[in-house]
Amino acid sequence: MDLNFIELLKIIFLGIVEGITEWLPISSTGHMLLVDAFIHTDMTQAFKDMFFVVIQLGAIIAVIVEFWSKMNPFVNIEGKGVRIKRSVFNMWLKVIVAFLPTAVFGLFLNDFLEENFGTPLTIAIMLIIYGIAFIVVERWNKTRQPKITSIKGLTYQAALIIGMFQVLSMIPGTSRSGATIVGALLIGVSRVVAAEFTFFLAVPTMLGASAFKLLKFGLHFSLSEVIALIVGMAVAYIVSVFVIKFLMSYIKRHDFQVFGWYRIALGVLVIIFILFGVI
């Protein structure tokens, strides 16, 4: 890999795209594949496949930093030492329950789905389908009140259902956060809780995906590849911090319909590009 100034700019841009699209329900993988179709990085295909997944670690660190007080299960009580916060411990058990379907299906289906569905047309179709889903679900929700308004109120059954929706995000263009949020909204989870649980669920999911990709690629990197990974993760982290703050503030006053319309518009644009041979 020739890491010249132009290539470095491309990597920074990919990090920005990852940081924005990982948390907004608009498909980070879909955007990364589409951007790569236009900017053409100087990476081997094997490194690129790994890079697109592993730079998500920067986004994960942003979640851990932003939600540390809610994610840390330990508390130091003066005179009593370290204790476990039961509510946070239970939250992590729910996260594990939600993570299990993706862990199981991912082992068997990940390579097959990437090889057969990682195409611009598939991405466009999934962008449109879930865009419509967001609009329909949010309009339906206007006639009812959420039944689950806190992480504590989220049952293990609800966590498992959300986890099953996350499995659907293995198809490129779906969006991991988009699938889990749609699933959560359908079963009566409030927008804020749906977004927070999606962030927490991302930690084991993306750590597992990154470890899988690293092991598959092997731990033999050139200096240029190491720098590319570090820069990509650093940029993704910085951008993610701002995007997470924006999203949590936005959904307290608005619904997800705007993301649905964006997905539909982008999906239609991709189909137009395909028809005219641009991608």
PDB file of C-alpha atoms in Angstrom:
ATOM      1  CA  MET A   1       0.000   0.000   0.000  1.00  0.00           C
ATOM      2  CA  ASP A   2       1.433   3.357  -1.088  1.00  0.00           C
ATOM      3  CA  LEU A   3       0.378   5.722   1.702  1.00  0.00           C
ATOM      4  CA  ASN A   4       0.928   9.076   0.002  1.00  0.00           C
ATOM      5  CA  PHE A   5      -0.857  12.331   0.834  1.00  0.00           C
ATOM      6  CA  ILE A   6      -3.830  11.604  -1.439  1.00  0.00           C
ATOM      7  CA  GLU A   7      -4.301   8.116   0.011  1.00  0.00           C
ATOM      8  CA  LEU A   8      -4.141   9.562   3.513  1.00  0.00           C
ATOM      9  CA  LEU A   9      -6.895  12.036   2.621  1.00  0.00           C
ATOM     10  CA  LYS A  10      -9.006   9.139   1.326  1.00  0.00           C
ATOM     11  CA  ILE A  11      -8.518   7.251   4.602  1.00  0.00           C
ATOM     12  CA  ILE A  12      -9.478  10.336   6.612  1.00  0.00           C
ATOM     13  CA  PHE A  13     -12.595  10.695   4.481  1.00  0.00           C
ATOM     14  CA  LEU A  14     -13.502   7.038   5.043  1.00  0.00           C
ATOM     15  CA  GLY A  15     -13.037   7.565   8.788  1.00  0.00           C
ATOM     16  CA  ILE A  16     -15.420  10.530   8.638  1.00  0.00           C
ATOM     17  CA  VAL A  17     -17.986   8.469   6.737  1.00  0.00           C
ATOM     18  CA  GLU A  18     -17.671   5.645   9.266  1.00  0.00           C
ATOM     19  CA  GLY A  19     -18.033   7.986  12.247  1.00  0.00           C
ATOM     20  CA  ILE A  20     -21.190   9.549  10.820  1.00  0.00           C
ATOM     21  CA  THR A  21     -22.935   6.505   9.405  1.00  0.00           C
ATOM     22  CA  GLU A  22     -22.141   3.984  12.157  1.00  0.00           C
ATOM     23  CA  TRP A  23     -24.565   5.600  14.592  1.00  0.00           C
ATOM     24  CA  LEU A  24     -27.093   7.217  12.299  1.00  0.00           C
ATOM     25  CA  PRO A  25     -29.453   4.493  10.997  1.00  0.00           C
ATOM     26  CA  ILE A  26     -28.357   4.874   7.372  1.00  0.00           C
ATOM     27  CA  SER A  27     -25.907   1.941   6.921  1.00  0.00           C
ATOM     28  CA  SER A  28     -22.203   2.470   7.516  1.00  0.00           C
ATOM     29  CA  THR A  29     -21.181  -0.557   5.434  1.00  0.00           C
ATOM     30  CA  GLY A  30     -23.366   0.571   2.557  1.00  0.00           C
ATOM     31  CA  HIS A  31     -21.894   4.054   2.575  1.00  0.00           C
ATOM     32  CA  MET A  32     -18.330   2.761   2.866  1.00  0.00           C
ATOM     33  CA  LEU A  33     -18.779   0.441  -0.118  1.00  0.00           C
ATOM     34  CA  LEU A  34     -20.382   3.186  -2.190  1.00  0.00           C
ATOM     35  CA  VAL A  35     -17.712   5.759  -1.305  1.00  0.00           C
ATOM     36  CA  ASP A  36     -14.983   3.258  -2.120  1.00  0.00           C
ATOM     37  CA  ALA A  37     -16.538   2.717  -5.550  1.00  0.00           C
ATOM     38  CA  PHE A  38     -15.812   6.370  -6.322  1.00  0.00           C
ATOM     39  CA  ILE A  39     -12.509   7.152  -4.563  1.00  0.00           C
ATOM     40  CA  HIS A  40     -10.675   3.851  -5.245  1.00  0.00           C
ATOM     41  CA  THR A  41      -8.184   3.481  -2.392  1.00  0.00           C
ATOM     42  CA  ASP A  42      -4.792   1.866  -2.948  1.00  0.00           C
ATOM     43  CA  MET A  43      -5.567  -1.138  -0.737  1.00  0.00           C
ATOM     44  CA  THR A  44      -5.573  -4.833  -1.461  1.00  0.00           C
ATOM     45  CA  GLN A  45      -9.072  -6.299  -1.422  1.00  0.00           C
ATOM     46  CA  ALA A  46      -8.256  -8.413   1.643  1.00  0.00           C
ATOM     47  CA  PHE A  47      -6.973  -5.411   3.619  1.00  0.00           C
ATOM     48  CA  LYS A  48      -9.914  -3.269   2.502  1.00  0.00           C
ATOM     49  CA  ASP A  49     -12.450  -5.865   3.693  1.00  0.00           C
ATOM     50  CA  MET A  50     -10.762  -5.898   7.080  1.00  0.00           C
ATOM     51  CA  PHE A  51     -10.205  -2.112   7.226  1.00  0.00           C
ATOM     52  CA  PHE A  52     -13.897  -1.295   6.695  1.00  0.00           C
ATOM     53  CA  VAL A  53     -14.777  -3.356   9.771  1.00  0.00           C
ATOM     54  CA  VAL A  54     -11.848  -2.717  12.116  1.00  0.00           C
ATOM     55  CA  ILE A  55     -11.981   1.103  11.943  1.00  0.00           C
ATOM     56  CA  GLN A  56     -15.346   0.706  13.671  1.00  0.00           C
ATOM     57  CA  LEU A  57     -13.307   0.211  16.841  1.00  0.00           C
ATOM     58  CA  GLY A  58     -12.809   3.980  16.873  1.00  0.00           C
ATOM     59  CA  ALA A  59     -16.578   4.425  16.911  1.00  0.00           C
ATOM     60  CA  ILE A  60     -16.873   1.846  19.704  1.00  0.00           C
ATOM     61  CA  ILE A  61     -14.355   3.707  21.874  1.00  0.00           C
ATOM     62  CA  ALA A  62     -16.489   6.828  21.421  1.00  0.00           C
ATOM     63  CA  VAL A  63     -19.539   4.968  22.776  1.00  0.00           C
ATOM     64  CA  ILE A  64     -17.592   3.663  25.761  1.00  0.00           C
ATOM     65  CA  VAL A  65     -16.292   7.157  26.566  1.00  0.00           C
ATOM     66  CA  GLU A  66     -19.683   8.849  26.154  1.00  0.00           C
ATOM     67  CA  PHE A  67     -21.691   6.241  28.087  1.00  0.00           C
ATOM     68  CA  TRP A  68     -19.074   5.082  30.587  1.00  0.00           C
ATOM     69  CA  SER A  69     -21.178   6.030  33.611  1.00  0.00           C
ATOM     70  CA  LYS A  70     -24.056   3.894  32.312  1.00  0.00           C
ATOM     71  CA  MET A  71     -21.866   1.044  31.073  1.00  0.00           C
ATOM     72  CA  ASN A  72     -19.460   0.598  33.986  1.00  0.00           C
ATOM     73  CA  PRO A  73     -20.892  -2.137  36.260  1.00  0.00           C
ATOM     74  CA  PHE A  74     -18.499  -1.406  39.116  1.00  0.00           C
ATOM     75  CA  VAL A  75     -18.700   1.278  41.773  1.00  0.00           C
ATOM     76  CA  ASN A  76     -16.170   2.029  44.496  1.00  0.00           C
ATOM     77  CA  ILE A  77     -17.969   2.604  47.807  1.00  0.00           C
ATOM     78  CA  GLU A  78     -15.847   4.264  50.460  1.00  0.00           C
ATOM     79  CA  GLY A  79     -15.083   1.824  53.248  1.00  0.00           C
ATOM     80  CA  LYS A  80     -16.713  -1.083  51.420  1.00  0.00           C
ATOM     81  CA  GLY A  81     -14.520  -1.466  48.355  1.00  0.00           C
ATOM     82  CA  VAL A  82     -15.692  -2.248  44.831  1.00  0.00           C
ATOM     83  CA  ARG A  83     -19.290  -3.321  44.352  1.00  0.00           C
ATOM     84  CA  ILE A  84     -21.288  -4.367  41.296  1.00  0.00           C
ATOM     85  CA  LYS A  85     -24.191  -2.139  40.242  1.00  0.00           C
ATOM     86  CA  ARG A  86     -27.017  -4.611  39.793  1.00  0.00           C
ATOM     87  CA  SER A  87     -28.894  -2.501  37.234  1.00  0.00           C
ATOM     88  CA  VAL A  88     -25.816  -2.180  34.991  1.00  0.00           C
ATOM     89  CA  PHE A  89     -24.969  -5.868  35.411  1.00  0.00           C
ATOM     90  CA  ASN A  90     -28.505  -6.790  34.342  1.00  0.00           C
ATOM     91  CA  MET A  91     -28.202  -4.428  31.384  1.00  0.00           C
ATOM     92  CA  TRP A  92     -25.091  -6.268  30.189  1.00  0.00           C
ATOM     93  CA  LEU A  93     -26.883  -9.610  30.543  1.00  0.00           C
ATOM     94  CA  LYS A  94     -29.595  -8.242  28.232  1.00  0.00           C
ATOM     95  CA  VAL A  95     -26.903  -7.059  25.807  1.00  0.00           C
ATOM     96  CA  ILE A  96     -25.394 -10.559  25.773  1.00  0.00           C
ATOM     97  CA  VAL A  97     -28.816 -12.093  25.084  1.00  0.00           C
ATOM     98  CA  ALA A  98     -29.311  -9.650  22.197  1.00  0.00           C
ATOM     99  CA  PHE A  99     -25.819 -10.318  20.860  1.00  0.00           C
ATOM    100  CA  LEU A 100     -26.099 -14.124  20.745  1.00  0.00           C
ATOM    101  CA  PRO A 101     -28.201 -14.396  17.523  1.00  0.00           C
ATOM    102  CA  THR A 102     -25.680 -12.338  15.553  1.00  0.00           C
ATOM    103  CA  ALA A 103     -22.775 -14.288  17.032  1.00  0.00           C
ATOM    104  CA  VAL A 104     -24.326 -17.594  15.966  1.00  0.00           C
ATOM    105  CA  PHE A 105     -25.579 -16.577  12.519  1.00  0.00           C
ATOM    106  CA  GLY A 106     -22.468 -14.510  11.834  1.00  0.00           C
ATOM    107  CA  LEU A 107     -20.187 -17.529  12.060  1.00  0.00           C
ATOM    108  CA  PHE A 108     -22.114 -19.331   9.332  1.00  0.00           C
ATOM    109  CA  LEU A 109     -23.483 -16.570   7.111  1.00  0.00           C
ATOM    110  CA  ASN A 110     -21.027 -13.660   7.184  1.00  0.00           C
ATOM    111  CA  ASP A 111     -18.802 -14.732   4.279  1.00  0.00           C
ATOM    112  CA  PHE A 112     -21.744 -15.942   2.191  1.00  0.00           C
ATOM    113  CA  LEU A 113     -23.670 -12.689   2.591  1.00  0.00           C
ATOM    114  CA  GLU A 114     -20.621 -10.533   1.856  1.00  0.00           C
ATOM    115  CA  GLU A 115     -19.764 -12.487  -1.288  1.00  0.00           C
ATOM    116  CA  ASN A 116     -23.293 -12.675  -2.675  1.00  0.00           C
ATOM    117  CA  PHE A 117     -25.029  -9.540  -1.391  1.00  0.00           C
ATOM    118  CA  GLY A 118     -22.259  -6.942  -1.122  1.00  0.00           C
ATOM    119  CA  THR A 119     -23.339  -5.305  -4.369  1.00  0.00           C
ATOM    120  CA  PRO A 120     -24.534  -1.746  -5.102  1.00  0.00           C
ATOM    121  CA  LEU A 121     -27.968  -3.056  -6.135  1.00  0.00           C
ATOM    122  CA  THR A 122     -28.442  -4.954  -2.866  1.00  0.00           C
ATOM    123  CA  ILE A 123     -27.328  -1.895  -0.908  1.00  0.00           C
ATOM    124  CA  ALA A 124     -29.790   0.313  -2.808  1.00  0.00           C
ATOM    125  CA  ILE A 125     -32.688  -2.097  -2.235  1.00  0.00           C
ATOM    126  CA  MET A 126     -31.985  -2.416   1.502  1.00  0.00           C
ATOM    127  CA  LEU A 127     -31.591   1.351   1.872  1.00  0.00           C
ATOM    128  CA  ILE A 128     -35.055   1.806   0.376  1.00  0.00           C
ATOM    129  CA  ILE A 129     -36.731  -1.062   2.259  1.00  0.00           C
ATOM    130  CA  TYR A 130     -35.573   0.115   5.678  1.00  0.00           C
ATOM    131  CA  GLY A 131     -36.209   3.728   4.734  1.00  0.00           C
ATOM    132  CA  ILE A 132     -39.846   2.822   4.138  1.00  0.00           C
ATOM    133  CA  ALA A 133     -39.852   0.786   7.370  1.00  0.00           C
ATOM    134  CA  PHE A 134     -38.731   3.799   9.422  1.00  0.00           C
ATOM    135  CA  ILE A 135     -41.444   6.013   7.956  1.00  0.00           C
ATOM    136  CA  VAL A 136     -44.210   3.417   8.395  1.00  0.00           C
ATOM    137  CA  VAL A 137     -43.185   2.474  11.962  1.00  0.00           C
ATOM    138  CA  GLU A 138     -42.818   6.086  13.098  1.00  0.00           C
ATOM    139  CA  ARG A 139     -46.205   7.064  11.671  1.00  0.00           C
ATOM    140  CA  TRP A 140     -47.742   4.038  13.364  1.00  0.00           C
ATOM    141  CA  ASN A 141     -46.094   5.049  16.635  1.00  0.00           C
ATOM    142  CA  LYS A 142     -47.880   8.403  16.585  1.00  0.00           C
ATOM    143  CA  THR A 143     -51.046   6.561  17.620  1.00  0.00           C
ATOM    144  CA  ARG A 144     -49.509   4.780  20.618  1.00  0.00           C
ATOM    145  CA  GLN A 145     -47.284   5.358  23.628  1.00  0.00           C
ATOM    146  CA  PRO A 146     -44.022   3.421  24.172  1.00  0.00           C
ATOM    147  CA  LYS A 147     -44.305   0.577  26.670  1.00  0.00           C
ATOM    148  CA  ILE A 148     -40.598   0.497  27.546  1.00  0.00           C
ATOM    149  CA  THR A 149     -39.099   3.833  28.570  1.00  0.00           C
ATOM    150  CA  SER A 150     -35.900   2.735  30.330  1.00  0.00           C
ATOM    151  CA  ILE A 151     -33.133   0.168  29.887  1.00  0.00           C
ATOM    152  CA  LYS A 152     -34.199  -1.291  33.229  1.00  0.00           C
ATOM    153  CA  GLY A 153     -37.691  -1.880  31.847  1.00  0.00           C
ATOM    154  CA  LEU A 154     -36.342  -3.776  28.832  1.00  0.00           C
ATOM    155  CA  THR A 155     -37.123  -7.473  29.273  1.00  0.00           C
ATOM    156  CA  TYR A 156     -34.870 -10.317  28.178  1.00  0.00           C
ATOM    157  CA  GLN A 157     -37.502 -11.305  25.629  1.00  0.00           C
ATOM    158  CA  ALA A 158     -37.441  -7.785  24.173  1.00  0.00           C
ATOM    159  CA  ALA A 159     -33.628  -7.859  24.103  1.00  0.00           C
ATOM    160  CA  LEU A 160     -33.706 -11.163  22.194  1.00  0.00           C
ATOM    161  CA  ILE A 161     -36.167  -9.756  19.640  1.00  0.00           C
ATOM    162  CA  ILE A 162     -33.919  -6.726  19.104  1.00  0.00           C
ATOM    163  CA  GLY A 163     -31.002  -9.111  18.691  1.00  0.00           C
ATOM    164  CA  MET A 164     -32.881 -11.037  16.011  1.00  0.00           C
ATOM    165  CA  PHE A 165     -33.429  -7.789  14.122  1.00  0.00           C
ATOM    166  CA  GLN A 166     -29.698  -7.128  14.350  1.00  0.00           C
ATOM    167  CA  VAL A 167     -29.102 -10.367  12.414  1.00  0.00           C
ATOM    168  CA  LEU A 168     -30.893  -8.746   9.463  1.00  0.00           C
ATOM    169  CA  SER A 169     -28.216  -6.052   9.379  1.00  0.00           C
ATOM    170  CA  MET A 170     -25.702  -8.603   8.102  1.00  0.00           C
ATOM    171  CA  ILE A 171     -27.072  -7.824   4.640  1.00  0.00           C
ATOM    172  CA  PRO A 172     -25.098  -4.800   3.351  1.00  0.00           C
ATOM    173  CA  GLY A 173     -27.155  -1.625   3.149  1.00  0.00           C
ATOM    174  CA  THR A 174     -29.440  -2.578   6.040  1.00  0.00           C
ATOM    175  CA  SER A 175     -27.650  -0.732   8.895  1.00  0.00           C
ATOM    176  CA  ARG A 176     -26.978  -2.406  12.220  1.00  0.00           C
ATOM    177  CA  SER A 177     -28.368   0.533  14.182  1.00  0.00           C
ATOM    178  CA  GLY A 178     -31.246   0.880  11.707  1.00  0.00           C
ATOM    179  CA  ALA A 179     -32.346  -2.747  12.043  1.00  0.00           C
ATOM    180  CA  THR A 180     -32.154  -2.794  15.837  1.00  0.00           C
ATOM    181  CA  ILE A 181     -33.930   0.554  16.209  1.00  0.00           C
ATOM    182  CA  VAL A 182     -36.760  -0.508  13.883  1.00  0.00           C
ATOM    183  CA  GLY A 183     -37.104  -3.737  15.854  1.00  0.00           C
ATOM    184  CA  ALA A 184     -37.125  -1.890  19.167  1.00  0.00           C
ATOM    185  CA  LEU A 185     -39.712   0.649  17.997  1.00  0.00           C
ATOM    186  CA  LEU A 186     -41.971  -2.137  16.730  1.00  0.00           C
ATOM    187  CA  ILE A 187     -42.149  -3.778  20.161  1.00  0.00           C
ATOM    188  CA  GLY A 188     -42.861  -0.509  21.968  1.00  0.00           C
ATOM    189  CA  VAL A 189     -39.419   0.701  23.058  1.00  0.00           C
ATOM    190  CA  SER A 190     -38.998   4.482  23.250  1.00  0.00           C
ATOM    191  CA  ARG A 191     -36.642   6.168  20.768  1.00  0.00           C
ATOM    192  CA  VAL A 192     -34.085   7.160  23.415  1.00  0.00           C
ATOM    193  CA  VAL A 193     -33.942   3.662  24.943  1.00  0.00           C
ATOM    194  CA  ALA A 194     -33.816   2.086  21.468  1.00  0.00           C
ATOM    195  CA  ALA A 195     -30.829   4.262  20.528  1.00  0.00           C
ATOM    196  CA  GLU A 196     -29.003   3.701  23.831  1.00  0.00           C
ATOM    197  CA  PHE A 197     -29.473  -0.066  23.736  1.00  0.00           C
ATOM    198  CA  THR A 198     -28.283  -0.075  20.135  1.00  0.00           C
ATOM    199  CA  PHE A 199     -25.107   1.722  21.245  1.00  0.00           C
ATOM    200  CA  PHE A 200     -24.503  -0.771  24.062  1.00  0.00           C
ATOM    201  CA  LEU A 201     -25.217  -3.740  21.789  1.00  0.00           C
ATOM    202  CA  ALA A 202     -22.682  -2.378  19.302  1.00  0.00           C
ATOM    203  CA  VAL A 203     -19.828  -2.975  21.751  1.00  0.00           C
ATOM    204  CA  PRO A 204     -19.730  -6.816  21.730  1.00  0.00           C
ATOM    205  CA  THR A 205     -21.055  -6.976  18.164  1.00  0.00           C
ATOM    206  CA  MET A 206     -18.384  -4.775  16.637  1.00  0.00           C
ATOM    207  CA  LEU A 207     -15.606  -6.076  18.856  1.00  0.00           C
ATOM    208  CA  GLY A 208     -16.502  -9.587  17.742  1.00  0.00           C
ATOM    209  CA  ALA A 209     -16.696  -8.577  14.070  1.00  0.00           C
ATOM    210  CA  SER A 210     -13.339  -6.790  14.276  1.00  0.00           C
ATOM    211  CA  ALA A 211     -11.651  -9.756  15.976  1.00  0.00           C
ATOM    212  CA  PHE A 212     -13.090 -12.099  13.320  1.00  0.00           C
ATOM    213  CA  LYS A 213     -11.796  -9.911  10.489  1.00  0.00           C
ATOM    214  CA  LEU A 214      -8.356  -9.495  12.075  1.00  0.00           C
ATOM    215  CA  LEU A 215      -7.950 -13.235  12.559  1.00  0.00           C
ATOM    216  CA  LYS A 216      -9.111 -13.880   9.011  1.00  0.00           C
ATOM    217  CA  PHE A 217      -6.693 -11.301   7.587  1.00  0.00           C
ATOM    218  CA  GLY A 218      -3.786 -12.321   9.823  1.00  0.00           C
ATOM    219  CA  LEU A 219      -1.636 -10.094  11.996  1.00  0.00           C
ATOM    220  CA  HIS A 220       0.955  -9.324   9.341  1.00  0.00           C
ATOM    221  CA  PHE A 221       0.697  -5.638   8.475  1.00  0.00           C
ATOM    222  CA  SER A 222       2.952  -3.302   6.575  1.00  0.00           C
ATOM    223  CA  LEU A 223       3.784   0.032   8.226  1.00  0.00           C
ATOM    224  CA  SER A 224       1.461   1.806   5.774  1.00  0.00           C
ATOM    225  CA  GLU A 225      -1.408  -0.511   6.700  1.00  0.00           C
ATOM    226  CA  VAL A 226      -0.846   0.056  10.425  1.00  0.00           C
ATOM    227  CA  ILE A 227      -0.897   3.825   9.906  1.00  0.00           C
ATOM    228  CA  ALA A 228      -4.038   3.548   7.772  1.00  0.00           C
ATOM    229  CA  LEU A 229      -5.842   1.610  10.515  1.00  0.00           C
ATOM    230  CA  ILE A 230      -4.768   4.006  13.263  1.00  0.00           C
ATOM    231  CA  VAL A 231      -5.745   7.103  11.269  1.00  0.00           C
ATOM    232  CA  GLY A 232      -9.083   5.574  10.241  1.00  0.00           C
ATOM    233  CA  MET A 233      -9.948   4.598  13.808  1.00  0.00           C
ATOM    234  CA  ALA A 234      -8.854   7.961  15.240  1.00  0.00           C
ATOM    235  CA  VAL A 235     -10.977   9.912  12.763  1.00  0.00           C
ATOM    236  CA  ALA A 236     -13.946   7.579  13.305  1.00  0.00           C
ATOM    237  CA  TYR A 237     -13.629   8.123  17.068  1.00  0.00           C
ATOM    238  CA  ILE A 238     -13.552  11.930  16.874  1.00  0.00           C
ATOM    239  CA  VAL A 239     -16.483  12.127  14.455  1.00  0.00           C
ATOM    240  CA  SER A 240     -18.495   9.530  16.421  1.00  0.00           C
ATOM    241  CA  VAL A 241     -18.315  11.616  19.607  1.00  0.00           C
ATOM    242  CA  PHE A 242     -20.108  14.492  17.883  1.00  0.00           C
ATOM    243  CA  VAL A 243     -22.574  12.258  16.031  1.00  0.00           C
ATOM    244  CA  ILE A 244     -23.615  10.385  19.197  1.00  0.00           C
ATOM    245  CA  LYS A 245     -24.245  13.675  21.019  1.00  0.00           C
ATOM    246  CA  PHE A 246     -26.219  14.982  18.034  1.00  0.00           C
ATOM    247  CA  LEU A 247     -28.374  11.851  17.678  1.00  0.00           C
ATOM    248  CA  MET A 248     -29.271  11.622  21.381  1.00  0.00           C
ATOM    249  CA  SER A 249     -30.242  15.295  21.379  1.00  0.00           C
ATOM    250  CA  TYR A 250     -32.135  15.029  18.077  1.00  0.00           C
ATOM    251  CA  ILE A 251     -34.359  12.063  18.971  1.00  0.00           C
ATOM    252  CA  LYS A 252     -35.533  13.720  22.185  1.00  0.00           C
ATOM    253  CA  ARG A 253     -37.438  16.192  19.997  1.00  0.00           C
ATOM    254  CA  HIS A 254     -37.839  14.421  16.645  1.00  0.00           C
ATOM    255  CA  ASP A 255     -38.546  10.973  15.222  1.00  0.00           C
ATOM    256  CA  PHE A 256     -36.536   8.867  12.752  1.00  0.00           C
ATOM    257  CA  GLN A 257     -38.560   9.665   9.618  1.00  0.00           C
ATOM    258  CA  VAL A 258     -35.926  12.035   8.207  1.00  0.00           C
ATOM    259  CA  PHE A 259     -33.463   9.126   8.118  1.00  0.00           C
ATOM    260  CA  GLY A 260     -36.059   7.037   6.307  1.00  0.00           C
ATOM    261  CA  TRP A 261     -36.457   9.667   3.591  1.00  0.00           C
ATOM    262  CA  TYR A 262     -32.685  10.005   3.309  1.00  0.00           C
ATOM    263  CA  ARG A 263     -32.301   6.260   2.844  1.00  0.00           C
ATOM    264  CA  ILE A 264     -34.950   6.182   0.124  1.00  0.00           C
ATOM    265  CA  ALA A 265     -33.376   9.125  -1.731  1.00  0.00           C
ATOM    266  CA  LEU A 266     -29.904   7.583  -1.535  1.00  0.00           C
ATOM    267  CA  GLY A 267     -31.195   4.186  -2.634  1.00  0.00           C
ATOM    268  CA  VAL A 268     -32.887   5.696  -5.682  1.00  0.00           C
ATOM    269  CA  LEU A 269     -29.703   7.647  -6.501  1.00  0.00           C
ATOM    270  CA  VAL A 270     -27.635   4.454  -6.336  1.00  0.00           C
ATOM    271  CA  ILE A 271     -30.055   2.700  -8.707  1.00  0.00           C
ATOM    272  CA  ILE A 272     -29.733   5.618 -11.136  1.00  0.00           C
ATOM    273  CA  PHE A 273     -25.929   5.324 -10.929  1.00  0.00           C
ATOM    274  CA  ILE A 274     -26.204   1.592 -11.646  1.00  0.00           C
ATOM    275  CA  LEU A 275     -28.469   2.149 -14.666  1.00  0.00           C
ATOM    276  CA  PHE A 276     -26.057   4.691 -16.149  1.00  0.00           C
ATOM    277  CA  GLY A 277     -22.996   2.534 -15.448  1.00  0.00           C
ATOM    278  CA  VAL A 278     -21.442   4.945 -12.949  1.00  0.00           C
ATOM    279  CA  ILE A 279     -20.976   2.152 -10.409  1.00  0.00           C
TER     280      ILE A 279
END
